[in-house]
Amino acid sequence: MTLETLARLWSGFYFAWHSEEVDEFGYDPRFTETVLPFFELLYTVWWRVEASGIENVPRKGPALVVANHSGVLPWDGIMINLAVRHEHPGRRSCRMLALDMFALLPFLAPLLAQCGAVRANPENAERLLRKGELVGVFPEGVKGVGKRFKDRYKLARFGRGGFIRIALRTGAPIVPCAVVGAEEIHPALARMDWVGKPLGLPYVPITPTFPLLGPLGFLPLPSKWSIEMGEPIAMDAYGPDAAEDPMLVNRLSEQVRGTIQGMVDARLASRRSVWLG
Amino acid sequence: MKSRRTAVTGTSSFLGSSLLRRLAERLGPDRVVAVDVTAPPARLGVRRRDVDLAQPGADQRLLEVFREEDVGAVFHAAFFTSPRRDAGYAHELESIGTLSLFAAAAAAGVEHVVLRSFTALYGASGQNPAFLTEDRPLQPDPSLAWARDKLEAEQHAASFARRYPDMKVTVLRFAPLLGPRVRTFYTEIFDRRVVPVLMGYDPLLQLLHPDDAVAASEAALDKAPRGPINVVPKAPIPLLTAVHLAEKIPAPVPHSVAYVVGDLLWAAGLVGAPGTFAHYARFGFVADGERAQRELGFAPRHSSRDAVLAYLSYRRLRTAASRTEAPA
């Protein structure tokens, strides 16, 4: 009988901060609302995110936000989502595509899904876009988020252009997005990837605070961030069949990478301090 | 011209018996043939033929039955939802039995065969897209005999469909069933207060309400489309949400431990499934229902949450009934 009461209390506690129903990818609105204040604090106080060009995100309909990836842990994805939530007149929410290493990691995986992130694969991205959602993607993948501090703000290869093929197939415009500030939150001076092998982690960085300060090393440094959205690049003129043309796909992929690199470089040139912007 | 009869195999399974009841109402008891070693309830008044699909010579017996009863369509539901300890028998029934059934159906000129299959055959994996479509290769864990026999049954179906183009073969891949009167190894989980879950994992599950399962089966018999079709509920549910809806206490177990301990408990006869089944509590195997909508005109009426709630209220009623019926 006591066990029954305990179970009932536990269940009541669980549904106080979880919805009883989630969307088809596992997005849980109530859970997101619960953790949102913590992320807002990071957004406004810790990193003082300066968002610009958010009006370049279409008011409605599908669009693919393509951004540079950095910072060891996927904080940049969460901040891009918040920037859109905060500053976009349509109050849109951006479904971020999460790398397998995050989307399959125990504990992190369910959290990301409940916050609206979706495992990055072509089927999922296409399904979201066909539903008219705003989707965020980091084509650099692991090469971007795990890069060393000395390689900061040099955009890695954009995968194999999968994001271009999806945009061509669905006709969704691409919104280039440059994140500056996230490279400095966990500066990876060196890597000791062998440590993470047994745990299935693709990289383990050595930062000024990690592993020196233990769990405190997970605390990101309070750099000043800017998130800038560029003008949308229309993709519907090529037609869905263009997705099968590898030369065109590579060209468009390089074009988008060049645009974002240019936006990042321009922002870096006008930045005077990592911490104050 | 009088239409040919419809045969249902595995009429002692949950789905088989539910479909048999519905067909008896709709087509009339004389138009329906139950093929099973166990007789269906006499009040249904359906025709009944005793054939053991696991016995050698089952194909000959089936051929006689299909000819004598003038069978035009077969719904093949003779499969075990729960894993079996007598894996040899399960193999004879599910894999070899399906082979016999298709051989007999082709020889008897049966026009349409529906094979009952499982979305679990896609395999639970982190690499799965959020929605598995029918063209996804079936990759269940090779060490899982439960899935291997059913996979072979699907392969037999595909091979006969290729060799006998006049025979229409539909494969219905059902999501796991949950609802009133469903009894499987995982409904037993709801009998306990404390439910083991995998630490750090919370996959989305699809739980199909029996009413939807029967409706899709009927639609498949009516429309006779070719090839595999997923039959899934309206919306999936996270495993932990289901556990908490049922007011159970989740006991998180590290997955590395779960596989080993699960196998030990299975060997000791204490749990209803071997450790490999932990895959299905770790990763999702959510299937896409669009093809069923398109080809069967079937839209599920219930979500996974509805299925859980329906099962829970049924259990509550049953417990209450058993209390009042108990002699004072």
Coordinates of C-alpha atoms in Angstrom, one line a residue:
Chain A
M1 CA 0.0 0.0 0.0
T2 CA 2.8 2.4 0.9
L3 CA 4.5 1.4 -2.4
E4 CA 1.3 2.3 -4.2
T5 CA 1.2 5.7 -2.6
L6 CA 4.8 6.3 -3.4
A7 CA 4.2 5.3 -7.0
R8 CA 1.3 7.8 -7.2
L9 CA 3.3 10.6 -5.7
W10 CA 6.2 9.8 -8.1
S11 CA 3.9 9.9 -11.0
G12 CA 2.4 13.2 -9.9
F13 CA 5.9 14.7 -9.5
Y14 CA 6.9 13.4 -13.0
F15 CA 3.9 15.0 -14.7
A16 CA 4.4 18.3 -12.9
W17 CA 7.3 18.9 -15.3
H18 CA 6.6 16.6 -18.2
S19 CA 3.7 16.6 -20.7
E20 CA 1.5 13.5 -21.0
E21 CA 1.7 13.8 -24.7
V22 CA 4.8 14.7 -26.9
D23 CA 5.1 15.3 -30.6
E24 CA 6.1 12.6 -33.0
F25 CA 9.8 13.3 -32.4
G26 CA 9.5 13.4 -28.6
Y27 CA 9.3 17.2 -28.1
D28 CA 7.8 17.8 -24.7
P29 CA 6.5 21.4 -24.3
R30 CA 6.1 21.3 -20.5
F31 CA 9.6 19.9 -20.0
T32 CA 11.0 22.6 -22.3
E33 CA 9.2 25.3 -20.3
T34 CA 10.7 23.9 -17.1
V35 CA 14.3 24.0 -18.2
L36 CA 14.0 27.2 -20.3
P37 CA 14.8 29.7 -17.4
F38 CA 18.2 28.1 -17.0
F39 CA 19.0 28.5 -20.7
E40 CA 17.6 32.0 -20.7
L41 CA 20.0 32.9 -17.9
L42 CA 22.9 31.6 -20.1
Y43 CA 21.5 33.6 -23.0
T44 CA 21.0 36.9 -21.4
V45 CA 23.4 37.0 -18.5
W46 CA 26.2 34.5 -19.1
W47 CA 26.9 34.9 -22.8
R48 CA 24.9 38.2 -23.4
V49 CA 23.9 36.9 -26.8
E50 CA 23.5 39.6 -29.4
A51 CA 21.2 38.4 -32.1
S52 CA 20.9 40.2 -35.5
G53 CA 19.2 39.6 -38.8
I54 CA 16.6 37.3 -37.2
E55 CA 14.1 38.9 -39.6
N56 CA 15.8 36.9 -42.4
V57 CA 14.2 33.8 -41.0
P58 CA 10.9 33.4 -43.0
R59 CA 7.8 34.2 -41.1
K60 CA 6.3 30.8 -41.9
G61 CA 6.9 27.8 -44.0
P62 CA 9.9 25.5 -44.1
A63 CA 13.5 26.9 -43.9
L64 CA 16.9 25.4 -43.1
V65 CA 19.1 27.4 -40.8
V66 CA 22.7 26.4 -41.5
A67 CA 25.3 27.4 -38.9
N68 CA 28.9 27.0 -38.0
H69 CA 29.4 24.5 -35.1
S70 CA 31.7 25.0 -32.2
G71 CA 32.1 24.7 -28.4
V72 CA 32.6 21.0 -27.6
L73 CA 29.1 20.7 -26.2
P74 CA 26.0 21.6 -28.3
W75 CA 25.3 24.9 -26.5
D76 CA 25.3 26.8 -29.8
G77 CA 22.2 24.8 -31.0
I78 CA 20.3 25.8 -27.9
M79 CA 21.3 29.4 -28.2
I80 CA 20.3 29.6 -31.9
N81 CA 16.9 28.2 -30.9
L82 CA 16.5 30.8 -28.2
A83 CA 17.6 33.6 -30.5
V84 CA 14.8 32.7 -32.9
R85 CA 12.3 32.2 -30.0
H86 CA 13.1 35.6 -28.6
E87 CA 13.7 37.9 -31.5
H88 CA 11.6 36.5 -34.3
P89 CA 8.3 38.3 -34.9
G90 CA 6.6 35.0 -35.7
R91 CA 7.8 33.4 -32.4
R92 CA 9.0 30.5 -34.3
S93 CA 10.9 27.6 -32.8
C94 CA 13.8 26.1 -34.5
R95 CA 14.1 22.3 -34.5
M96 CA 17.9 21.6 -34.2
L97 CA 19.3 18.5 -35.8
A98 CA 21.6 16.9 -33.3
L99 CA 24.7 14.8 -34.1
D100 CA 24.5 11.1 -33.4
M101 CA 27.2 11.5 -30.6
F102 CA 24.7 13.7 -28.7
A103 CA 21.5 12.2 -29.9
L104 CA 22.5 8.7 -28.9
L105 CA 24.4 9.5 -25.6
P106 CA 22.6 8.1 -22.6
F107 CA 21.0 10.8 -20.4
L108 CA 21.7 13.6 -23.0
A109 CA 19.7 11.9 -25.7
P110 CA 16.2 12.0 -24.0
L111 CA 16.9 15.6 -22.8
L112 CA 17.7 16.8 -26.3
A113 CA 14.6 15.1 -27.7
Q114 CA 12.3 16.5 -25.1
C115 CA 13.7 20.0 -25.8
G116 CA 12.8 19.6 -29.5
A117 CA 16.1 18.5 -31.0
V118 CA 16.0 15.7 -33.6
R119 CA 18.6 13.2 -34.5
A120 CA 20.4 14.4 -37.6
N121 CA 19.6 12.2 -40.6
P122 CA 18.2 13.0 -44.0
E123 CA 14.8 11.3 -43.4
N124 CA 14.1 13.3 -40.2
A125 CA 15.2 16.6 -41.7
E126 CA 13.0 16.1 -44.8
R127 CA 10.0 15.1 -42.7
L128 CA 10.3 18.2 -40.5
L129 CA 10.7 20.5 -43.6
R130 CA 7.7 18.9 -45.3
K131 CA 5.7 19.7 -42.2
G132 CA 6.7 23.4 -42.7
E133 CA 9.0 23.6 -39.7
L134 CA 12.1 25.7 -39.2
V135 CA 15.1 23.3 -39.0
G136 CA 18.6 24.1 -37.8
V137 CA 21.7 22.1 -39.0
F138 CA 25.4 22.2 -38.4
P139 CA 26.9 20.6 -41.6
E140 CA 30.4 20.6 -40.1
G141 CA 29.3 17.9 -37.7
V142 CA 31.9 16.4 -35.3
K143 CA 34.7 18.2 -37.2
G144 CA 33.3 21.5 -36.2
V145 CA 32.2 21.0 -32.6
G146 CA 35.4 19.1 -31.7
K147 CA 38.0 21.3 -33.4
R148 CA 41.0 22.6 -31.5
F149 CA 41.3 26.2 -30.2
K150 CA 44.0 27.0 -32.7
D151 CA 41.6 26.1 -35.6
R152 CA 38.8 28.3 -34.2
Y153 CA 36.5 30.1 -36.6
K154 CA 37.9 28.1 -39.6
L155 CA 34.9 26.3 -40.9
A156 CA 35.5 22.6 -41.6
R157 CA 34.2 20.8 -44.6
F158 CA 30.4 20.8 -44.9
G159 CA 29.9 17.0 -44.8
R160 CA 29.0 15.7 -48.2
G161 CA 26.4 18.3 -48.9
G162 CA 23.5 16.3 -47.5
F163 CA 21.8 19.5 -46.2
I164 CA 21.9 21.0 -49.8
R165 CA 20.2 17.9 -51.2
I166 CA 17.5 18.1 -48.6
A167 CA 16.9 21.8 -49.3
L168 CA 16.8 21.1 -53.0
R169 CA 14.3 18.2 -52.6
T170 CA 12.0 20.2 -50.4
G171 CA 12.5 23.6 -51.9
A172 CA 13.2 25.1 -48.5
P173 CA 15.4 28.2 -48.5
I174 CA 18.7 28.2 -46.6
V175 CA 19.3 30.8 -44.0
P176 CA 23.1 31.1 -43.3
C177 CA 23.9 31.7 -39.6
A178 CA 27.2 32.8 -38.0
V179 CA 27.8 32.1 -34.4
V180 CA 30.7 34.0 -32.8
G181 CA 31.8 33.5 -29.2
A182 CA 31.0 29.8 -28.9
E183 CA 34.6 28.8 -29.9
E184 CA 35.9 30.3 -26.6
I185 CA 33.6 28.6 -24.1
H186 CA 35.5 25.3 -23.9
P187 CA 38.9 26.2 -25.6
A188 CA 40.3 22.8 -26.5
L189 CA 44.0 23.2 -26.2
A190 CA 44.7 19.5 -26.9
R191 CA 42.7 16.3 -27.1
M192 CA 42.9 13.0 -25.3
D193 CA 40.5 11.1 -27.3
W194 CA 41.7 7.7 -26.1
V195 CA 40.0 8.4 -22.7
G196 CA 36.6 8.5 -24.3
K197 CA 37.0 5.4 -26.5
P198 CA 35.4 3.0 -24.0
L199 CA 32.5 5.4 -23.5
G200 CA 31.9 5.8 -27.2
L201 CA 32.8 9.5 -27.2
P202 CA 34.4 10.8 -30.4
Y203 CA 36.6 13.3 -28.7
V204 CA 37.7 14.4 -25.2
P205 CA 39.2 17.9 -25.1
I206 CA 41.7 19.3 -22.6
T207 CA 40.6 22.8 -21.8
P208 CA 42.0 25.3 -19.2
T209 CA 39.4 24.1 -16.8
F210 CA 38.8 20.5 -17.9
P211 CA 39.9 18.0 -16.5
L212 CA 41.8 20.2 -14.1
L213 CA 38.8 21.4 -12.1
G214 CA 36.8 18.2 -12.5
P215 CA 33.0 18.7 -12.9
L216 CA 33.5 22.5 -12.8
G217 CA 35.3 22.0 -16.0
F218 CA 31.9 21.5 -17.7
L219 CA 31.0 25.1 -16.9
P220 CA 31.4 27.0 -20.1
L221 CA 33.4 30.3 -20.0
P222 CA 31.4 33.5 -20.2
S223 CA 32.5 34.8 -23.6
K224 CA 30.3 37.4 -25.4
W225 CA 28.3 35.8 -28.2
S226 CA 26.7 37.1 -31.4
I227 CA 24.3 35.2 -33.6
E228 CA 23.8 36.6 -37.0
M229 CA 21.4 35.4 -39.7
G230 CA 22.1 36.3 -43.3
E231 CA 19.8 36.7 -46.2
P232 CA 18.0 33.6 -47.2
I233 CA 19.3 31.7 -50.2
A234 CA 16.4 30.4 -52.4
M235 CA 16.6 26.8 -53.4
D236 CA 13.3 26.2 -55.2
A237 CA 14.5 27.5 -58.5
Y238 CA 16.7 24.4 -59.2
G239 CA 13.9 21.9 -58.8
P240 CA 13.9 18.7 -56.8
D241 CA 15.8 16.7 -59.4
A242 CA 18.9 19.0 -58.9
A243 CA 19.5 17.0 -55.7
E244 CA 20.9 14.2 -57.9
D245 CA 23.5 16.5 -59.5
P246 CA 26.7 16.1 -57.4
M247 CA 28.6 19.0 -59.0
L248 CA 25.7 21.4 -58.3
V249 CA 25.3 20.1 -54.7
N250 CA 29.0 20.6 -54.0
R251 CA 29.0 24.1 -55.5
L252 CA 26.0 25.2 -53.5
S253 CA 27.5 23.6 -50.4
E254 CA 30.7 25.5 -50.9
Q255 CA 28.8 28.7 -51.6
V256 CA 26.9 28.5 -48.3
R257 CA 30.1 27.6 -46.4
G258 CA 31.8 30.6 -48.0
T259 CA 28.9 32.9 -47.0
I260 CA 29.0 31.8 -43.4
Q261 CA 32.8 32.0 -43.3
G262 CA 32.5 35.6 -44.6
M263 CA 30.0 36.5 -42.0
V264 CA 32.1 35.0 -39.2
D265 CA 35.3 36.8 -40.4
A266 CA 33.4 40.2 -40.6
R267 CA 32.2 39.8 -37.1
L268 CA 35.6 38.7 -35.8
A269 CA 37.2 41.8 -37.5
S270 CA 34.9 44.2 -35.6
R271 CA 35.2 42.3 -32.3
R272 CA 37.6 43.9 -29.8
S273 CA 37.3 41.5 -26.9
V274 CA 36.4 37.9 -26.5
W275 CA 34.7 38.6 -23.2
L276 CA 33.1 42.0 -23.9
G277 CA 32.5 41.9 -27.6
Chain B
M1 CA -21.7 -15.9 -57.9
K2 CA -21.0 -16.7 -54.3
S3 CA -17.8 -15.2 -53.0
R4 CA -15.1 -17.6 -51.8
R5 CA -14.5 -18.1 -48.1
T6 CA -11.9 -16.4 -45.9
A7 CA -9.6 -18.5 -43.7
V8 CA -7.9 -17.2 -40.5
T9 CA -5.0 -19.1 -39.0
G10 CA -3.9 -18.8 -35.4
T11 CA -7.4 -18.1 -34.2
S12 CA -6.3 -18.7 -30.6
S13 CA -3.9 -15.7 -30.8
F14 CA -5.3 -12.3 -29.7
L15 CA -5.4 -10.7 -33.1
G16 CA -6.6 -13.9 -34.8
S17 CA -9.5 -14.4 -32.4
S18 CA -10.6 -10.7 -32.6
L19 CA -10.5 -10.7 -36.4
L20 CA -12.4 -14.0 -36.5
R21 CA -15.2 -12.6 -34.4
R22 CA -15.4 -9.5 -36.6
L23 CA -15.4 -11.5 -39.8
A24 CA -18.1 -13.9 -38.5
E25 CA -20.3 -10.9 -37.8
R26 CA -19.6 -9.2 -41.1
L27 CA -19.4 -12.0 -43.6
G28 CA -21.6 -14.6 -41.8
P29 CA -20.2 -17.6 -39.9
D30 CA -20.4 -19.9 -42.9
R31 CA -18.1 -17.7 -44.9
V32 CA -15.3 -17.9 -42.4
V33 CA -12.9 -20.8 -41.7
A34 CA -10.9 -21.0 -38.5
V35 CA -7.6 -22.9 -38.9
D36 CA -6.0 -23.7 -35.6
V37 CA -5.3 -26.7 -33.2
T38 CA -7.6 -25.1 -30.7
A39 CA -11.3 -24.7 -31.5
P40 CA -12.8 -21.2 -31.5
P41 CA -15.8 -20.5 -29.2
A42 CA -18.7 -22.6 -30.5
R43 CA -21.1 -19.7 -30.2
L44 CA -19.4 -18.0 -33.1
G45 CA -20.6 -20.8 -35.4
V46 CA -17.8 -20.4 -37.8
R47 CA -16.4 -23.3 -39.8
R48 CA -13.4 -24.9 -38.2
R49 CA -10.5 -27.0 -39.5
D50 CA -7.9 -28.6 -37.2
V51 CA -4.4 -28.2 -38.8
D52 CA -1.2 -28.1 -36.9
L53 CA 1.1 -25.9 -39.0
A54 CA 4.2 -27.2 -37.0
Q55 CA 3.6 -30.8 -38.2
P56 CA 5.3 -32.3 -41.3
G57 CA 2.7 -32.6 -44.0
A58 CA 0.9 -29.4 -43.0
D59 CA 1.1 -28.1 -46.5
Q60 CA -0.9 -31.1 -47.8
R61 CA -3.5 -30.7 -45.1
L62 CA -3.8 -27.0 -45.8
L63 CA -4.2 -27.7 -49.5
E64 CA -7.1 -30.0 -48.8
V65 CA -8.7 -27.5 -46.5
F66 CA -8.3 -24.6 -48.9
R67 CA -9.8 -26.7 -51.8
E68 CA -12.6 -28.2 -49.8
E69 CA -13.6 -24.9 -48.2
D70 CA -13.1 -22.9 -51.4
V71 CA -10.9 -20.4 -49.7
G72 CA -10.2 -17.2 -51.6
A73 CA -8.3 -15.2 -48.9
V74 CA -6.2 -16.2 -45.9
F75 CA -5.2 -14.1 -42.9
H76 CA -2.1 -15.8 -41.4
A77 CA -1.9 -14.9 -37.7
A78 CA -0.3 -18.0 -36.2
F79 CA 2.6 -16.2 -34.5
F80 CA 3.8 -15.9 -30.9
T81 CA 3.7 -12.3 -29.6
S82 CA 5.9 -13.3 -26.6
P83 CA 9.2 -15.1 -26.9
R84 CA 9.1 -18.9 -26.3
R85 CA 11.3 -21.2 -24.4
D86 CA 10.7 -24.0 -26.8
A87 CA 12.4 -22.2 -29.7
G88 CA 12.4 -25.4 -31.8
Y89 CA 8.6 -25.5 -31.9
A90 CA 8.3 -21.7 -32.5
H91 CA 10.6 -22.1 -35.5
E92 CA 8.6 -25.0 -36.9
L93 CA 5.3 -23.1 -36.5
E94 CA 6.4 -19.6 -37.6
S95 CA 9.0 -20.1 -40.3
I96 CA 8.3 -23.6 -41.7
G97 CA 4.5 -23.2 -41.0
T98 CA 4.4 -20.0 -43.1
L99 CA 6.3 -21.8 -45.9
S100 CA 3.7 -24.6 -45.8
L101 CA 0.9 -22.1 -45.8
F102 CA 2.2 -20.2 -48.8
A103 CA 2.9 -23.4 -50.7
A104 CA -0.6 -24.6 -50.1
A105 CA -2.2 -21.2 -50.9
A106 CA -0.3 -21.0 -54.2
A107 CA -1.3 -24.6 -55.2
A108 CA -4.9 -24.0 -54.2
G109 CA -5.2 -20.8 -56.2
V110 CA -5.9 -18.6 -53.1
E111 CA -6.1 -15.1 -54.4
H112 CA -5.0 -13.1 -51.4
V113 CA -2.8 -13.9 -48.3
V114 CA -2.3 -11.5 -45.5
L115 CA 0.7 -12.2 -43.3
R116 CA 0.7 -10.8 -39.7
S117 CA 4.1 -9.3 -39.0
F118 CA 5.7 -7.0 -36.5
T119 CA 7.4 -3.5 -36.6
A120 CA 9.9 -5.0 -34.1
L121 CA 11.5 -6.7 -37.1
Y122 CA 13.0 -3.5 -38.2
G123 CA 15.1 -3.8 -35.0
A124 CA 15.6 -1.2 -32.3
S125 CA 18.7 0.8 -33.1
G126 CA 20.1 4.2 -32.5
Q127 CA 20.6 4.5 -36.3
N128 CA 16.9 4.2 -37.1
P129 CA 15.3 7.4 -38.5
A130 CA 12.5 8.8 -36.4
F131 CA 10.0 7.0 -38.7
L132 CA 10.8 3.7 -40.4
T133 CA 9.2 3.3 -43.8
E134 CA 8.4 -0.1 -45.4
D135 CA 11.4 0.0 -47.7
R136 CA 13.7 0.0 -44.7
P137 CA 15.7 -3.3 -44.5
L138 CA 14.6 -5.6 -41.6
Q139 CA 17.5 -5.9 -39.2
P140 CA 16.5 -7.4 -35.9
D141 CA 19.2 -8.6 -33.6
P142 CA 20.4 -11.8 -35.2
S143 CA 20.7 -13.6 -31.8
L144 CA 17.0 -13.1 -31.1
A145 CA 15.2 -16.3 -32.2
W146 CA 11.8 -14.6 -31.6
A147 CA 12.5 -12.1 -34.4
R148 CA 14.5 -14.5 -36.6
D149 CA 11.6 -16.9 -37.2
K150 CA 9.3 -14.0 -38.0
L151 CA 11.9 -12.5 -40.4
E152 CA 12.0 -15.8 -42.2
A153 CA 8.2 -15.8 -42.5
E154 CA 8.4 -12.4 -44.2
Q155 CA 11.1 -13.7 -46.5
H156 CA 8.9 -16.7 -47.5
A157 CA 6.1 -14.2 -48.1
A158 CA 8.3 -12.0 -50.3
S159 CA 9.6 -15.0 -52.3
F160 CA 6.1 -16.4 -53.0
A161 CA 4.8 -13.0 -53.9
R162 CA 7.6 -12.8 -56.5
R163 CA 7.1 -16.4 -57.9
Y164 CA 3.2 -16.3 -58.0
P165 CA 2.2 -12.9 -59.3
D166 CA -1.4 -13.9 -59.4
M167 CA -1.5 -14.3 -55.7
K168 CA -1.7 -11.0 -53.9
V169 CA 0.4 -11.0 -50.7
T170 CA 0.0 -8.3 -48.1
V171 CA 2.3 -8.1 -45.1
L172 CA 0.9 -6.1 -42.2
R173 CA 3.7 -5.0 -39.7
F174 CA 1.8 -4.2 -36.5
A175 CA 3.2 -2.1 -33.7
P176 CA 3.1 -3.9 -30.3
L177 CA -0.5 -4.3 -29.2
L178 CA -1.8 -3.0 -25.9
G179 CA -5.3 -2.7 -24.7
P180 CA -8.2 -4.7 -23.1
R181 CA -7.7 -8.5 -23.1
V182 CA -4.2 -8.3 -24.6
R183 CA -1.8 -10.6 -22.7
T184 CA 1.9 -10.6 -23.7
F185 CA 5.2 -10.6 -21.9
Y186 CA 5.2 -6.9 -21.6
T187 CA 1.7 -6.5 -20.3
E188 CA 3.0 -8.6 -17.4
I189 CA 5.2 -5.5 -16.7
F190 CA 2.0 -3.7 -15.7
D191 CA 1.3 -6.4 -13.0
R192 CA 4.3 -5.2 -11.1
R193 CA 4.8 -2.0 -9.0
V194 CA 8.4 -1.5 -9.8
V195 CA 9.4 -1.6 -13.5
P196 CA 13.0 -1.9 -14.6
V197 CA 14.0 0.7 -17.2
L198 CA 17.4 1.4 -18.8
M199 CA 19.4 4.2 -17.1
G200 CA 19.7 7.2 -19.3
Y201 CA 17.3 6.0 -22.1
D202 CA 13.7 6.9 -22.8
P203 CA 12.8 5.8 -26.3
L204 CA 9.5 6.5 -28.0
L205 CA 7.2 3.5 -28.2
Q206 CA 4.2 2.8 -30.4
L207 CA 1.5 0.9 -28.7
L208 CA -1.4 -0.1 -30.9
H209 CA -5.0 -0.3 -29.6
P210 CA -6.6 -3.6 -30.6
D211 CA -9.6 -1.9 -32.3
D212 CA -7.2 -0.2 -34.7
A213 CA -5.4 -3.5 -35.3
V214 CA -8.6 -5.3 -36.2
A215 CA -9.8 -2.4 -38.4
A216 CA -6.5 -2.4 -40.4
S217 CA -6.7 -6.2 -40.8
E218 CA -10.2 -5.9 -42.2
A219 CA -9.2 -3.1 -44.5
A220 CA -6.3 -5.3 -45.8
L221 CA -8.7 -8.2 -46.6
D222 CA -11.0 -5.7 -48.4
K223 CA -8.4 -3.8 -50.4
A224 CA -5.8 -6.6 -51.0
P225 CA -2.8 -4.3 -51.6
R226 CA 0.6 -5.9 -52.3
G227 CA 3.7 -5.7 -50.2
P228 CA 4.5 -4.6 -46.6
I229 CA 2.4 -2.0 -44.7
N230 CA 3.1 -0.6 -41.2
V231 CA 0.1 -0.6 -38.9
V232 CA 0.8 1.9 -36.2
P233 CA -1.1 4.1 -33.7
K234 CA -1.7 7.9 -34.1
A235 CA 1.2 9.1 -31.9
P236 CA 4.1 7.4 -30.0
I237 CA 4.7 7.7 -26.3
P238 CA 8.0 8.0 -24.4
L239 CA 8.6 4.8 -22.4
L240 CA 8.9 6.7 -19.1
T241 CA 5.7 8.6 -19.7
A242 CA 3.9 5.2 -20.1
V243 CA 5.5 3.9 -16.9
H244 CA 4.4 7.0 -15.0
L245 CA 0.9 7.0 -16.5
A246 CA 0.5 3.5 -15.1
E247 CA 1.8 4.8 -11.8
K248 CA 4.7 2.4 -11.7
I249 CA 8.0 3.1 -10.0
P250 CA 10.8 3.0 -12.6
A251 CA 14.0 1.2 -11.4
P252 CA 16.9 2.4 -13.7
V253 CA 19.3 -0.4 -14.6
P254 CA 22.6 0.3 -16.5
H255 CA 22.2 -1.2 -20.0
S256 CA 25.4 -3.2 -19.8
V257 CA 24.0 -5.0 -16.7
A258 CA 20.5 -5.3 -18.2
Y259 CA 21.5 -7.6 -21.1
V260 CA 23.5 -10.0 -18.9
V261 CA 21.0 -10.1 -15.9
G262 CA 18.1 -10.2 -18.3
D263 CA 19.5 -13.4 -19.9
L264 CA 20.2 -14.9 -16.5
L265 CA 16.6 -14.2 -15.3
W266 CA 15.2 -15.6 -18.5
A267 CA 17.3 -18.7 -18.1
A268 CA 16.0 -19.0 -14.6
G269 CA 12.4 -18.6 -15.8
L270 CA 11.8 -15.4 -13.8
V271 CA 11.1 -13.0 -16.7
G272 CA 9.1 -13.3 -19.9
A273 CA 11.9 -12.3 -22.4
P274 CA 15.6 -12.8 -22.9
G275 CA 18.1 -10.0 -22.2
T276 CA 18.4 -9.0 -25.9
F277 CA 14.9 -7.6 -25.6
A278 CA 16.4 -4.7 -23.6
H279 CA 17.2 -3.2 -27.1
Y280 CA 13.5 -2.4 -27.4
A281 CA 13.6 -0.4 -24.2
R282 CA 16.8 1.3 -25.2
F283 CA 16.2 2.5 -28.8
G284 CA 13.1 3.3 -30.8
F285 CA 11.6 1.3 -33.6
V286 CA 8.8 3.8 -34.5
A287 CA 7.3 3.1 -37.9
D288 CA 5.6 5.4 -40.4
G289 CA 1.9 4.8 -41.0
E290 CA 1.5 6.8 -44.2
R291 CA 1.4 3.8 -46.5
A292 CA -1.5 2.3 -44.5
Q293 CA -3.4 5.5 -44.9
R294 CA -2.7 5.6 -48.6
E295 CA -3.3 1.9 -49.6
L296 CA -5.7 0.7 -46.9
G297 CA -7.5 4.0 -46.3
F298 CA -6.7 3.2 -42.7
A299 CA -6.3 6.0 -40.2
P300 CA -5.7 4.9 -36.6
R301 CA -8.3 6.2 -34.1
H302 CA -6.2 5.8 -31.0
S303 CA -2.8 7.0 -29.9
S304 CA -0.3 5.0 -27.9
R305 CA -1.5 6.9 -24.8
D306 CA -5.1 5.8 -25.5
A307 CA -3.8 2.2 -25.7
V308 CA -2.1 2.5 -22.3
L309 CA -5.1 4.1 -20.6
A310 CA -7.4 1.5 -22.2
Y311 CA -5.3 -1.3 -20.8
L312 CA -5.1 0.3 -17.4
S313 CA -8.9 0.8 -17.1
Y314 CA -9.5 -2.7 -18.2
R315 CA -7.0 -4.0 -15.6
R316 CA -8.7 -1.9 -12.9
L317 CA -12.1 -3.3 -13.9
R318 CA -10.8 -6.9 -13.9
T319 CA -9.2 -6.5 -10.5
A320 CA -12.5 -5.0 -9.1
A321 CA -14.5 -7.8 -10.7
S322 CA -12.3 -10.5 -9.3
R323 CA -12.7 -9.0 -5.9
T324 CA -16.5 -9.0 -6.0
E325 CA -16.7 -12.4 -7.6
A326 CA -14.4 -14.0 -4.9
P327 CA -16.4 -16.1 -2.5
A328 CA -16.9 -14.4 0.9

